[in-house]
Amino acid sequence: MRLRTAGECGVLVELDDLAGVHRLAAAVRTARLPGVVDVVPGYRTVLVTTSGPGALADVRDALPALAVPDLDSPRGRLVEVPVVYDGADLAEVCRLTGLSSADVVARHTAVEYVVAFLGFTPGFPYLVGLDPALHVPRRATPRTAVPAGAVGLAGDQTGVYPTASPGGWQLIGRTDAVLFDPRRDPPALLAPGDRLRFVAAS
Amino acid sequence: VIVVTRPGLLTTVQDAGRPGLAHLGVPHAGAADPAAFHRANRQVGNRPGAAALEMTAVGPQLRFEVDATVSVLDRVRFVPAGTVLDVGR
């Protein structure tokens, strides 16, 4: 665990792997340290922001004791997301991978993904576990508008667009699941550490 | 009601933002100068975190159709209905 200063109110904790990230994030939340504002997981980091420099000093001091490597990581909820696999880039993904569309669907739905973290737009999940056979480059030209619910591939990543936004991922399908609703509590369907399975729907 | 008679260069409505949701992909956002934002609300007796106008470089011109108390650059003043407030530069 390595601590890096992130502004006058934050500290960025670097860890060895995603399991360590989720373990530390859960431990920081559970500890309810005074002055903590946000606990933000990334692939290999946890950003902890605080209400001010005084609180930050106390949080920095408390962090090393919270990184407990032999603790089992809390098992996240399993969320199923139904997908209609008729994306605008499905044919291109088949061409790039040499797979039939049925194979693309089979490989995309076969995995239990881990929600590494959320970002890009509110509720957008970065998922770990994509089958290497489905690794494809981003589109050469991003779309100015990707509809809400679009399911995409990019590199070793797959994700779902919670709201309409610009985007460059290869779109293979769409879901009716509402990934972000500001009137809901919590507003995001998924949280870091959750598990996700795509289910083919018609 | 406040009528915007000239918007200024970059005038936006800001509150205290959405802290505590960054792990869900929701940025903190809110007023760029939180200290000034909270001070202004205290000075006019608003609840903490009430929305305010954030003004950048060139301020707006506002016509007040109701009596109001405002804080501009740490100066508190009463503006009776009909006042045109020119924040300017």
PDB file of C-alpha atoms in Angstrom:
ATOM      1  CA  MET A   1       0.000   0.000   0.000  1.00  0.00           C
ATOM      2  CA  ARG A   2       1.400   3.345  -1.052  1.00  0.00           C
ATOM      3  CA  LEU A   3      -0.128   6.727  -0.166  1.00  0.00           C
ATOM      4  CA  ARG A   4       0.010   9.609  -2.620  1.00  0.00           C
ATOM      5  CA  THR A   5      -1.195  13.123  -1.939  1.00  0.00           C
ATOM      6  CA  ALA A   6      -4.203  14.134  -4.051  1.00  0.00           C
ATOM      7  CA  GLY A   7      -4.825  17.830  -3.466  1.00  0.00           C
ATOM      8  CA  GLU A   8      -5.092  19.389  -0.027  1.00  0.00           C
ATOM      9  CA  CYS A   9      -8.079  17.248   1.002  1.00  0.00           C
ATOM     10  CA  GLY A  10      -7.409  13.850  -0.590  1.00  0.00           C
ATOM     11  CA  VAL A  11      -5.153  10.824  -0.561  1.00  0.00           C
ATOM     12  CA  LEU A  12      -4.756   8.268  -3.339  1.00  0.00           C
ATOM     13  CA  VAL A  13      -3.961   4.781  -2.057  1.00  0.00           C
ATOM     14  CA  GLU A  14      -2.170   2.499  -4.526  1.00  0.00           C
ATOM     15  CA  LEU A  15      -2.774  -1.230  -4.102  1.00  0.00           C
ATOM     16  CA  ASP A  16      -1.637  -4.445  -5.765  1.00  0.00           C
ATOM     17  CA  ASP A  17      -4.929  -5.676  -7.186  1.00  0.00           C
ATOM     18  CA  LEU A  18      -8.657  -5.058  -7.525  1.00  0.00           C
ATOM     19  CA  ALA A  19      -9.572  -7.338  -4.617  1.00  0.00           C
ATOM     20  CA  GLY A  20      -7.323  -5.226  -2.389  1.00  0.00           C
ATOM     21  CA  VAL A  21      -9.021  -2.089  -3.727  1.00  0.00           C
ATOM     22  CA  HIS A  22     -12.501  -3.332  -2.844  1.00  0.00           C
ATOM     23  CA  ARG A  23     -11.321  -4.628   0.542  1.00  0.00           C
ATOM     24  CA  LEU A  24      -9.777  -1.287   1.507  1.00  0.00           C
ATOM     25  CA  ALA A  25     -12.752   0.716   0.199  1.00  0.00           C
ATOM     26  CA  ALA A  26     -15.131  -1.403   2.301  1.00  0.00           C
ATOM     27  CA  ALA A  27     -12.863  -1.096   5.351  1.00  0.00           C
ATOM     28  CA  VAL A  28     -12.673   2.706   5.041  1.00  0.00           C
ATOM     29  CA  ARG A  29     -16.476   2.961   4.766  1.00  0.00           C
ATOM     30  CA  THR A  30     -17.019   0.620   7.699  1.00  0.00           C
ATOM     31  CA  ALA A  31     -14.525   2.529   9.854  1.00  0.00           C
ATOM     32  CA  ARG A  32     -16.579   5.736   9.442  1.00  0.00           C
ATOM     33  CA  LEU A  33     -13.511   7.925   9.883  1.00  0.00           C
ATOM     34  CA  PRO A  34     -14.471  11.522  10.722  1.00  0.00           C
ATOM     35  CA  GLY A  35     -14.269  13.931   7.792  1.00  0.00           C
ATOM     36  CA  VAL A  36     -14.314  11.348   4.989  1.00  0.00           C
ATOM     37  CA  VAL A  37     -16.364  12.672   2.043  1.00  0.00           C
ATOM     38  CA  ASP A  38     -15.793  10.162  -0.776  1.00  0.00           C
ATOM     39  CA  VAL A  39     -14.240   6.711  -1.116  1.00  0.00           C
ATOM     40  CA  VAL A  40     -13.606   6.083  -4.815  1.00  0.00           C
ATOM     41  CA  PRO A  41     -12.253   2.765  -6.094  1.00  0.00           C
ATOM     42  CA  GLY A  42     -10.272   2.484  -9.350  1.00  0.00           C
ATOM     43  CA  TYR A  43      -8.564  -0.557 -10.890  1.00  0.00           C
ATOM     44  CA  ARG A  44      -5.521  -0.286  -8.591  1.00  0.00           C
ATOM     45  CA  THR A  45      -6.290   2.740  -6.409  1.00  0.00           C
ATOM     46  CA  VAL A  46      -8.696   4.052  -3.818  1.00  0.00           C
ATOM     47  CA  LEU A  47      -9.150   7.811  -3.664  1.00  0.00           C
ATOM     48  CA  VAL A  48     -10.251   9.045  -0.244  1.00  0.00           C
ATOM     49  CA  THR A  49     -11.359  12.659  -0.082  1.00  0.00           C
ATOM     50  CA  THR A  50     -11.979  14.514   3.151  1.00  0.00           C
ATOM     51  CA  SER A  51     -13.556  17.739   4.357  1.00  0.00           C
ATOM     52  CA  GLY A  52     -10.203  19.456   4.894  1.00  0.00           C
ATOM     53  CA  PRO A  53      -6.474  19.208   5.583  1.00  0.00           C
ATOM     54  CA  GLY A  54      -7.002  18.467   9.299  1.00  0.00           C
ATOM     55  CA  ALA A  55      -9.303  15.520   8.615  1.00  0.00           C
ATOM     56  CA  LEU A  56      -6.939  14.352   5.881  1.00  0.00           C
ATOM     57  CA  ALA A  57      -4.005  14.054   8.297  1.00  0.00           C
ATOM     58  CA  ASP A  58      -6.070  11.828  10.621  1.00  0.00           C
ATOM     59  CA  VAL A  59      -7.338   9.695   7.718  1.00  0.00           C
ATOM     60  CA  ARG A  60      -3.803   9.203   6.373  1.00  0.00           C
ATOM     61  CA  ASP A  61      -2.711   8.029   9.809  1.00  0.00           C
ATOM     62  CA  ALA A  62      -5.632   5.590  10.081  1.00  0.00           C
ATOM     63  CA  LEU A  63      -5.318   4.032   6.593  1.00  0.00           C
ATOM     64  CA  PRO A  64      -2.413   1.594   7.093  1.00  0.00           C
ATOM     65  CA  ALA A  65      -4.279  -0.271   9.845  1.00  0.00           C
ATOM     66  CA  LEU A  66      -7.308  -0.674   7.540  1.00  0.00           C
ATOM     67  CA  ALA A  67      -5.440  -2.492   4.746  1.00  0.00           C
ATOM     68  CA  VAL A  68      -5.847  -6.030   6.031  1.00  0.00           C
ATOM     69  CA  PRO A  69      -4.561  -8.387   3.317  1.00  0.00           C
ATOM     70  CA  ASP A  70      -5.784 -11.714   4.712  1.00  0.00           C
ATOM     71  CA  LEU A  71      -9.363 -10.596   5.225  1.00  0.00           C
ATOM     72  CA  ASP A  72     -11.885 -12.151   2.826  1.00  0.00           C
ATOM     73  CA  SER A  73     -13.210  -9.571   0.472  1.00  0.00           C
ATOM     74  CA  PRO A  74     -16.944  -8.952   0.912  1.00  0.00           C
ATOM     75  CA  ARG A  75     -18.824 -10.787  -1.818  1.00  0.00           C
ATOM     76  CA  GLY A  76     -20.834  -8.313  -3.871  1.00  0.00           C
ATOM     77  CA  ARG A  77     -24.427  -8.761  -4.949  1.00  0.00           C
ATOM     78  CA  LEU A  78     -25.080 -10.614  -8.209  1.00  0.00           C
ATOM     79  CA  VAL A  79     -27.082  -8.471 -10.640  1.00  0.00           C
ATOM     80  CA  GLU A  80     -28.513  -9.906 -13.862  1.00  0.00           C
ATOM     81  CA  VAL A  81     -28.790  -7.546 -16.819  1.00  0.00           C
ATOM     82  CA  PRO A  82     -31.017  -8.694 -19.711  1.00  0.00           C
ATOM     83  CA  VAL A  83     -29.587  -7.784 -23.123  1.00  0.00           C
ATOM     84  CA  VAL A  84     -31.042  -7.854 -26.612  1.00  0.00           C
ATOM     85  CA  TYR A  85     -27.991  -8.529 -28.763  1.00  0.00           C
ATOM     86  CA  ASP A  86     -28.791  -6.451 -31.851  1.00  0.00           C
ATOM     87  CA  GLY A  87     -26.158  -3.712 -31.527  1.00  0.00           C
ATOM     88  CA  ALA A  88     -25.131  -1.567 -34.473  1.00  0.00           C
ATOM     89  CA  ASP A  89     -21.548  -2.879 -34.267  1.00  0.00           C
ATOM     90  CA  LEU A  90     -22.336  -6.574 -33.780  1.00  0.00           C
ATOM     91  CA  ALA A  91     -21.463  -7.395 -37.415  1.00  0.00           C
ATOM     92  CA  GLU A  92     -18.188  -5.457 -37.087  1.00  0.00           C
ATOM     93  CA  VAL A  93     -17.366  -7.308 -33.841  1.00  0.00           C
ATOM     94  CA  CYS A  94     -18.014 -10.625 -35.630  1.00  0.00           C
ATOM     95  CA  ARG A  95     -15.671  -9.549 -38.429  1.00  0.00           C
ATOM     96  CA  LEU A  96     -12.946  -8.419 -35.978  1.00  0.00           C
ATOM     97  CA  THR A  97     -13.154 -11.551 -33.821  1.00  0.00           C
ATOM     98  CA  GLY A  98     -13.946 -14.122 -36.496  1.00  0.00           C
ATOM     99  CA  LEU A  99     -16.871 -15.308 -34.341  1.00  0.00           C
ATOM    100  CA  SER A 100     -20.494 -15.769 -35.294  1.00  0.00           C
ATOM    101  CA  SER A 101     -22.985 -13.490 -33.562  1.00  0.00           C
ATOM    102  CA  ALA A 102     -24.247 -16.518 -31.615  1.00  0.00           C
ATOM    103  CA  ASP A 103     -20.668 -17.114 -30.389  1.00  0.00           C
ATOM    104  CA  VAL A 104     -20.280 -13.452 -29.399  1.00  0.00           C
ATOM    105  CA  VAL A 105     -23.492 -13.681 -27.353  1.00  0.00           C
ATOM    106  CA  ALA A 106     -22.493 -17.020 -25.828  1.00  0.00           C
ATOM    107  CA  ARG A 107     -19.089 -15.709 -24.740  1.00  0.00           C
ATOM    108  CA  HIS A 108     -20.474 -12.381 -23.486  1.00  0.00           C
ATOM    109  CA  THR A 109     -23.145 -14.089 -21.352  1.00  0.00           C
ATOM    110  CA  ALA A 110     -20.908 -16.917 -20.072  1.00  0.00           C
ATOM    111  CA  VAL A 111     -18.948 -14.786 -17.609  1.00  0.00           C
ATOM    112  CA  GLU A 112     -19.726 -13.485 -14.138  1.00  0.00           C
ATOM    113  CA  TYR A 113     -18.168 -10.022 -14.328  1.00  0.00           C
ATOM    114  CA  VAL A 114     -16.919  -7.976 -11.388  1.00  0.00           C
ATOM    115  CA  VAL A 115     -17.887  -4.299 -11.258  1.00  0.00           C
ATOM    116  CA  ALA A 116     -14.451  -2.768 -10.781  1.00  0.00           C
ATOM    117  CA  PHE A 117     -15.689   0.792 -10.359  1.00  0.00           C
ATOM    118  CA  LEU A 118     -18.179   3.295 -11.795  1.00  0.00           C
ATOM    119  CA  GLY A 119     -17.255   6.371 -13.787  1.00  0.00           C
ATOM    120  CA  PHE A 120     -17.262   8.146 -17.167  1.00  0.00           C
ATOM    121  CA  THR A 121     -20.941   8.997 -16.632  1.00  0.00           C
ATOM    122  CA  PRO A 122     -22.987   8.414 -13.446  1.00  0.00           C
ATOM    123  CA  GLY A 123     -23.610   4.695 -12.999  1.00  0.00           C
ATOM    124  CA  PHE A 124     -21.363   3.511 -15.873  1.00  0.00           C
ATOM    125  CA  PRO A 125     -19.786   0.183 -14.784  1.00  0.00           C
ATOM    126  CA  TYR A 126     -16.243  -0.808 -15.693  1.00  0.00           C
ATOM    127  CA  LEU A 127     -16.433  -4.603 -15.776  1.00  0.00           C
ATOM    128  CA  VAL A 128     -13.618  -7.107 -15.331  1.00  0.00           C
ATOM    129  CA  GLY A 129     -13.711 -10.588 -16.825  1.00  0.00           C
ATOM    130  CA  LEU A 130     -14.357 -10.122 -20.547  1.00  0.00           C
ATOM    131  CA  ASP A 131     -13.435 -13.189 -22.642  1.00  0.00           C
ATOM    132  CA  PRO A 132     -10.150 -12.383 -24.495  1.00  0.00           C
ATOM    133  CA  ALA A 133     -11.795 -13.591 -27.728  1.00  0.00           C
ATOM    134  CA  LEU A 134     -14.062 -10.513 -27.474  1.00  0.00           C
ATOM    135  CA  HIS A 135     -11.277  -7.946 -27.109  1.00  0.00           C
ATOM    136  CA  VAL A 136     -11.800  -5.468 -29.967  1.00  0.00           C
ATOM    137  CA  PRO A 137     -10.513  -1.942 -30.561  1.00  0.00           C
ATOM    138  CA  ARG A 138     -12.725   1.085 -30.087  1.00  0.00           C
ATOM    139  CA  ARG A 139     -14.494   2.449 -33.144  1.00  0.00           C
ATOM    140  CA  ALA A 140     -12.200   4.522 -35.346  1.00  0.00           C
ATOM    141  CA  THR A 141     -14.743   7.343 -35.082  1.00  0.00           C
ATOM    142  CA  PRO A 142     -16.730   7.665 -31.842  1.00  0.00           C
ATOM    143  CA  ARG A 143     -20.450   8.277 -32.019  1.00  0.00           C
ATOM    144  CA  THR A 144     -21.678  11.680 -30.890  1.00  0.00           C
ATOM    145  CA  ALA A 145     -24.719   9.992 -29.327  1.00  0.00           C
ATOM    146  CA  VAL A 146     -24.951   6.487 -27.880  1.00  0.00           C
ATOM    147  CA  PRO A 147     -28.420   5.655 -26.502  1.00  0.00           C
ATOM    148  CA  ALA A 148     -29.030   4.799 -22.846  1.00  0.00           C
ATOM    149  CA  GLY A 149     -28.855   1.062 -22.238  1.00  0.00           C
ATOM    150  CA  ALA A 150     -26.337   0.381 -25.026  1.00  0.00           C
ATOM    151  CA  VAL A 151     -23.965  -2.502 -24.229  1.00  0.00           C
ATOM    152  CA  GLY A 152     -20.469  -2.108 -25.630  1.00  0.00           C
ATOM    153  CA  LEU A 153     -16.989  -3.578 -25.963  1.00  0.00           C
ATOM    154  CA  ALA A 154     -13.616  -1.765 -25.986  1.00  0.00           C
ATOM    155  CA  GLY A 155     -10.259  -3.432 -25.506  1.00  0.00           C
ATOM    156  CA  ASP A 156     -10.486  -5.779 -22.528  1.00  0.00           C
ATOM    157  CA  GLN A 157     -13.553  -3.950 -21.237  1.00  0.00           C
ATOM    158  CA  THR A 158     -17.312  -4.263 -21.548  1.00  0.00           C
ATOM    159  CA  GLY A 159     -19.904  -1.902 -20.134  1.00  0.00           C
ATOM    160  CA  VAL A 160     -23.371  -0.388 -20.350  1.00  0.00           C
ATOM    161  CA  TYR A 161     -24.151   3.266 -21.099  1.00  0.00           C
ATOM    162  CA  PRO A 162     -26.556   4.421 -18.313  1.00  0.00           C
ATOM    163  CA  THR A 163     -27.527   7.628 -20.102  1.00  0.00           C
ATOM    164  CA  ALA A 164     -27.332   8.840 -23.690  1.00  0.00           C
ATOM    165  CA  SER A 165     -23.842  10.224 -24.235  1.00  0.00           C
ATOM    166  CA  PRO A 166     -21.048  10.372 -26.796  1.00  0.00           C
ATOM    167  CA  GLY A 167     -19.039   7.152 -26.930  1.00  0.00           C
ATOM    168  CA  GLY A 168     -16.586   5.100 -28.947  1.00  0.00           C
ATOM    169  CA  TRP A 169     -17.209   1.551 -27.767  1.00  0.00           C
ATOM    170  CA  GLN A 170     -18.408  -1.159 -30.177  1.00  0.00           C
ATOM    171  CA  LEU A 171     -22.121  -1.620 -29.502  1.00  0.00           C
ATOM    172  CA  ILE A 172     -23.317  -5.226 -29.431  1.00  0.00           C
ATOM    173  CA  GLY A 173     -26.698  -4.898 -27.710  1.00  0.00           C
ATOM    174  CA  ARG A 174     -29.054  -2.972 -25.465  1.00  0.00           C
ATOM    175  CA  THR A 175     -30.780  -3.426 -22.113  1.00  0.00           C
ATOM    176  CA  ASP A 176     -33.947  -2.082 -20.495  1.00  0.00           C
ATOM    177  CA  ALA A 177     -32.231  -2.121 -17.091  1.00  0.00           C
ATOM    178  CA  VAL A 178     -32.035   1.396 -15.620  1.00  0.00           C
ATOM    179  CA  LEU A 179     -28.447   1.784 -14.476  1.00  0.00           C
ATOM    180  CA  PHE A 180     -28.858   5.265 -13.053  1.00  0.00           C
ATOM    181  CA  ASP A 181     -31.929   7.074 -11.725  1.00  0.00           C
ATOM    182  CA  PRO A 182     -31.349  10.193  -9.604  1.00  0.00           C
ATOM    183  CA  ARG A 183     -34.720   9.637  -7.848  1.00  0.00           C
ATOM    184  CA  ARG A 184     -33.652   6.199  -6.640  1.00  0.00           C
ATOM    185  CA  ASP A 185     -31.648   5.538  -3.475  1.00  0.00           C
ATOM    186  CA  PRO A 186     -28.969   4.550  -4.233  1.00  0.00           C
ATOM    187  CA  PRO A 187     -29.249   6.122  -7.685  1.00  0.00           C
ATOM    188  CA  ALA A 188     -26.924   3.587  -9.348  1.00  0.00           C
ATOM    189  CA  LEU A 189     -28.060  -0.004 -10.046  1.00  0.00           C
ATOM    190  CA  LEU A 190     -24.515  -1.282  -9.479  1.00  0.00           C
ATOM    191  CA  ALA A 191     -21.818  -0.589  -6.911  1.00  0.00           C
ATOM    192  CA  PRO A 192     -18.091  -1.328  -7.017  1.00  0.00           C
ATOM    193  CA  GLY A 193     -17.513  -4.970  -6.014  1.00  0.00           C
ATOM    194  CA  ASP A 194     -20.894  -6.178  -7.279  1.00  0.00           C
ATOM    195  CA  ARG A 195     -21.016  -9.095  -9.726  1.00  0.00           C
ATOM    196  CA  LEU A 196     -22.864  -8.881 -13.013  1.00  0.00           C
ATOM    197  CA  ARG A 197     -24.132 -11.417 -15.489  1.00  0.00           C
ATOM    198  CA  PHE A 198     -25.546 -10.511 -18.908  1.00  0.00           C
ATOM    199  CA  VAL A 199     -28.548 -12.638 -19.907  1.00  0.00           C
ATOM    200  CA  ALA A 200     -29.636 -12.884 -23.535  1.00  0.00           C
ATOM    201  CA  ALA A 201     -33.199 -11.577 -23.945  1.00  0.00           C
ATOM    202  CA  SER A 202     -35.352 -11.459 -27.044  1.00  0.00           C
TER     203      SER A 202
ATOM    204  CA  VAL B   1     -38.607  36.527  -9.270  1.00  0.00           C
ATOM    205  CA  ILE B   2     -35.332  37.775 -10.701  1.00  0.00           C
ATOM    206  CA  VAL B   3     -35.174  38.771 -14.389  1.00  0.00           C
ATOM    207  CA  VAL B   4     -31.813  38.310 -16.077  1.00  0.00           C
ATOM    208  CA  THR B   5     -31.412  41.415 -18.220  1.00  0.00           C
ATOM    209  CA  ARG B   6     -27.799  40.596 -19.131  1.00  0.00           C
ATOM    210  CA  PRO B   7     -26.290  37.186 -18.416  1.00  0.00           C
ATOM    211  CA  GLY B   8     -22.626  38.090 -17.976  1.00  0.00           C
ATOM    212  CA  LEU B   9     -19.808  35.909 -19.280  1.00  0.00           C
ATOM    213  CA  LEU B  10     -20.339  32.681 -17.333  1.00  0.00           C
ATOM    214  CA  THR B  11     -23.094  32.896 -14.739  1.00  0.00           C
ATOM    215  CA  THR B  12     -24.293  29.562 -13.366  1.00  0.00           C
ATOM    216  CA  VAL B  13     -26.572  28.317 -10.586  1.00  0.00           C
ATOM    217  CA  GLN B  14     -24.501  26.322  -8.078  1.00  0.00           C
ATOM    218  CA  ASP B  15     -25.155  24.561  -4.803  1.00  0.00           C
ATOM    219  CA  ALA B  16     -22.953  22.522  -2.486  1.00  0.00           C
ATOM    220  CA  GLY B  17     -22.676  19.737  -5.071  1.00  0.00           C
ATOM    221  CA  ARG B  18     -23.254  16.013  -4.596  1.00  0.00           C
ATOM    222  CA  PRO B  19     -20.581  14.824  -2.171  1.00  0.00           C
ATOM    223  CA  GLY B  20     -20.444  11.157  -1.201  1.00  0.00           C
ATOM    224  CA  LEU B  21     -21.509   9.724  -4.572  1.00  0.00           C
ATOM    225  CA  ALA B  22     -18.190   9.703  -6.446  1.00  0.00           C
ATOM    226  CA  HIS B  23     -17.969   5.886  -6.189  1.00  0.00           C
ATOM    227  CA  LEU B  24     -21.170   5.756  -8.274  1.00  0.00           C
ATOM    228  CA  GLY B  25     -19.642   7.964 -10.959  1.00  0.00           C
ATOM    229  CA  VAL B  26     -21.260  11.182  -9.754  1.00  0.00           C
ATOM    230  CA  PRO B  27     -18.686  13.981  -9.509  1.00  0.00           C
ATOM    231  CA  HIS B  28     -18.743  16.295  -6.497  1.00  0.00           C
ATOM    232  CA  ALA B  29     -19.395  19.432  -8.608  1.00  0.00           C
ATOM    233  CA  GLY B  30     -20.957  22.455  -6.859  1.00  0.00           C
ATOM    234  CA  ALA B  31     -19.628  25.968  -6.265  1.00  0.00           C
ATOM    235  CA  ALA B  32     -16.040  26.570  -7.370  1.00  0.00           C
ATOM    236  CA  ASP B  33     -15.291  28.577  -4.211  1.00  0.00           C
ATOM    237  CA  PRO B  34     -17.057  26.674  -1.397  1.00  0.00           C
ATOM    238  CA  ALA B  35     -15.865  29.071   1.329  1.00  0.00           C
ATOM    239  CA  ALA B  36     -17.339  32.108  -0.448  1.00  0.00           C
ATOM    240  CA  PHE B  37     -20.500  30.134  -1.268  1.00  0.00           C
ATOM    241  CA  HIS B  38     -21.135  29.141   2.365  1.00  0.00           C
ATOM    242  CA  ARG B  39     -20.252  32.637   3.607  1.00  0.00           C
ATOM    243  CA  ALA B  40     -22.770  34.245   1.223  1.00  0.00           C
ATOM    244  CA  ASN B  41     -25.568  31.939   2.403  1.00  0.00           C
ATOM    245  CA  ARG B  42     -24.727  32.693   6.054  1.00  0.00           C
ATOM    246  CA  GLN B  43     -24.655  36.432   5.382  1.00  0.00           C
ATOM    247  CA  VAL B  44     -28.214  36.524   4.008  1.00  0.00           C
ATOM    248  CA  GLY B  45     -29.649  33.941   6.411  1.00  0.00           C
ATOM    249  CA  ASN B  46     -30.211  31.139   3.888  1.00  0.00           C
ATOM    250  CA  ARG B  47     -30.101  27.497   4.842  1.00  0.00           C
ATOM    251  CA  PRO B  48     -26.619  26.004   4.334  1.00  0.00           C
ATOM    252  CA  GLY B  49     -26.117  24.766   0.791  1.00  0.00           C
ATOM    253  CA  ALA B  50     -28.894  26.887  -0.783  1.00  0.00           C
ATOM    254  CA  ALA B  51     -28.309  27.477  -4.489  1.00  0.00           C
ATOM    255  CA  ALA B  52     -26.482  30.676  -5.463  1.00  0.00           C
ATOM    256  CA  LEU B  53     -25.401  32.442  -8.625  1.00  0.00           C
ATOM    257  CA  GLU B  54     -21.743  31.883  -9.455  1.00  0.00           C
ATOM    258  CA  MET B  55     -20.315  34.651 -11.627  1.00  0.00           C
ATOM    259  CA  THR B  56     -17.106  34.511 -13.629  1.00  0.00           C
ATOM    260  CA  ALA B  57     -15.086  37.463 -14.971  1.00  0.00           C
ATOM    261  CA  VAL B  58     -18.067  39.579 -16.079  1.00  0.00           C
ATOM    262  CA  GLY B  59     -21.142  39.484 -13.879  1.00  0.00           C
ATOM    263  CA  PRO B  60     -24.783  39.693 -14.914  1.00  0.00           C
ATOM    264  CA  GLN B  61     -27.375  42.447 -14.715  1.00  0.00           C
ATOM    265  CA  LEU B  62     -30.442  41.375 -12.737  1.00  0.00           C
ATOM    266  CA  ARG B  63     -33.810  43.043 -12.168  1.00  0.00           C
ATOM    267  CA  PHE B  64     -35.473  42.101  -8.889  1.00  0.00           C
ATOM    268  CA  GLU B  65     -39.280  41.930  -8.998  1.00  0.00           C
ATOM    269  CA  VAL B  66     -39.478  41.204  -5.280  1.00  0.00           C
ATOM    270  CA  ASP B  67     -37.713  42.596  -2.211  1.00  0.00           C
ATOM    271  CA  ALA B  68     -34.544  40.632  -1.547  1.00  0.00           C
ATOM    272  CA  THR B  69     -31.357  40.542   0.463  1.00  0.00           C
ATOM    273  CA  VAL B  70     -28.273  39.624  -1.529  1.00  0.00           C
ATOM    274  CA  SER B  71     -24.595  39.106  -0.861  1.00  0.00           C
ATOM    275  CA  VAL B  72     -22.234  40.061  -3.682  1.00  0.00           C
ATOM    276  CA  LEU B  73     -18.480  39.827  -3.110  1.00  0.00           C
ATOM    277  CA  ASP B  74     -19.068  39.673   0.664  1.00  0.00           C
ATOM    278  CA  ARG B  75     -21.153  42.860   0.616  1.00  0.00           C
ATOM    279  CA  VAL B  76     -24.658  42.319   1.931  1.00  0.00           C
ATOM    280  CA  ARG B  77     -27.359  44.668   0.706  1.00  0.00           C
ATOM    281  CA  PHE B  78     -31.122  44.941   0.662  1.00  0.00           C
ATOM    282  CA  VAL B  79     -32.568  45.319  -2.832  1.00  0.00           C
ATOM    283  CA  PRO B  80     -36.175  46.519  -2.947  1.00  0.00           C
ATOM    284  CA  ALA B  81     -38.469  45.319  -5.732  1.00  0.00           C
ATOM    285  CA  GLY B  82     -37.672  47.089  -8.993  1.00  0.00           C
ATOM    286  CA  THR B  83     -33.937  47.348  -8.330  1.00  0.00           C
ATOM    287  CA  VAL B  84     -31.588  46.643 -11.242  1.00  0.00           C
ATOM    288  CA  LEU B  85     -28.421  45.097  -9.857  1.00  0.00           C
ATOM    289  CA  ASP B  86     -25.427  45.369 -12.189  1.00  0.00           C
ATOM    290  CA  VAL B  87     -22.593  43.168 -10.968  1.00  0.00           C
ATOM    291  CA  GLY B  88     -20.361  44.154 -13.878  1.00  0.00           C
ATOM    292  CA  ARG B  89     -16.648  43.355 -13.708  1.00  0.00           C
TER     293      ARG B  89
END
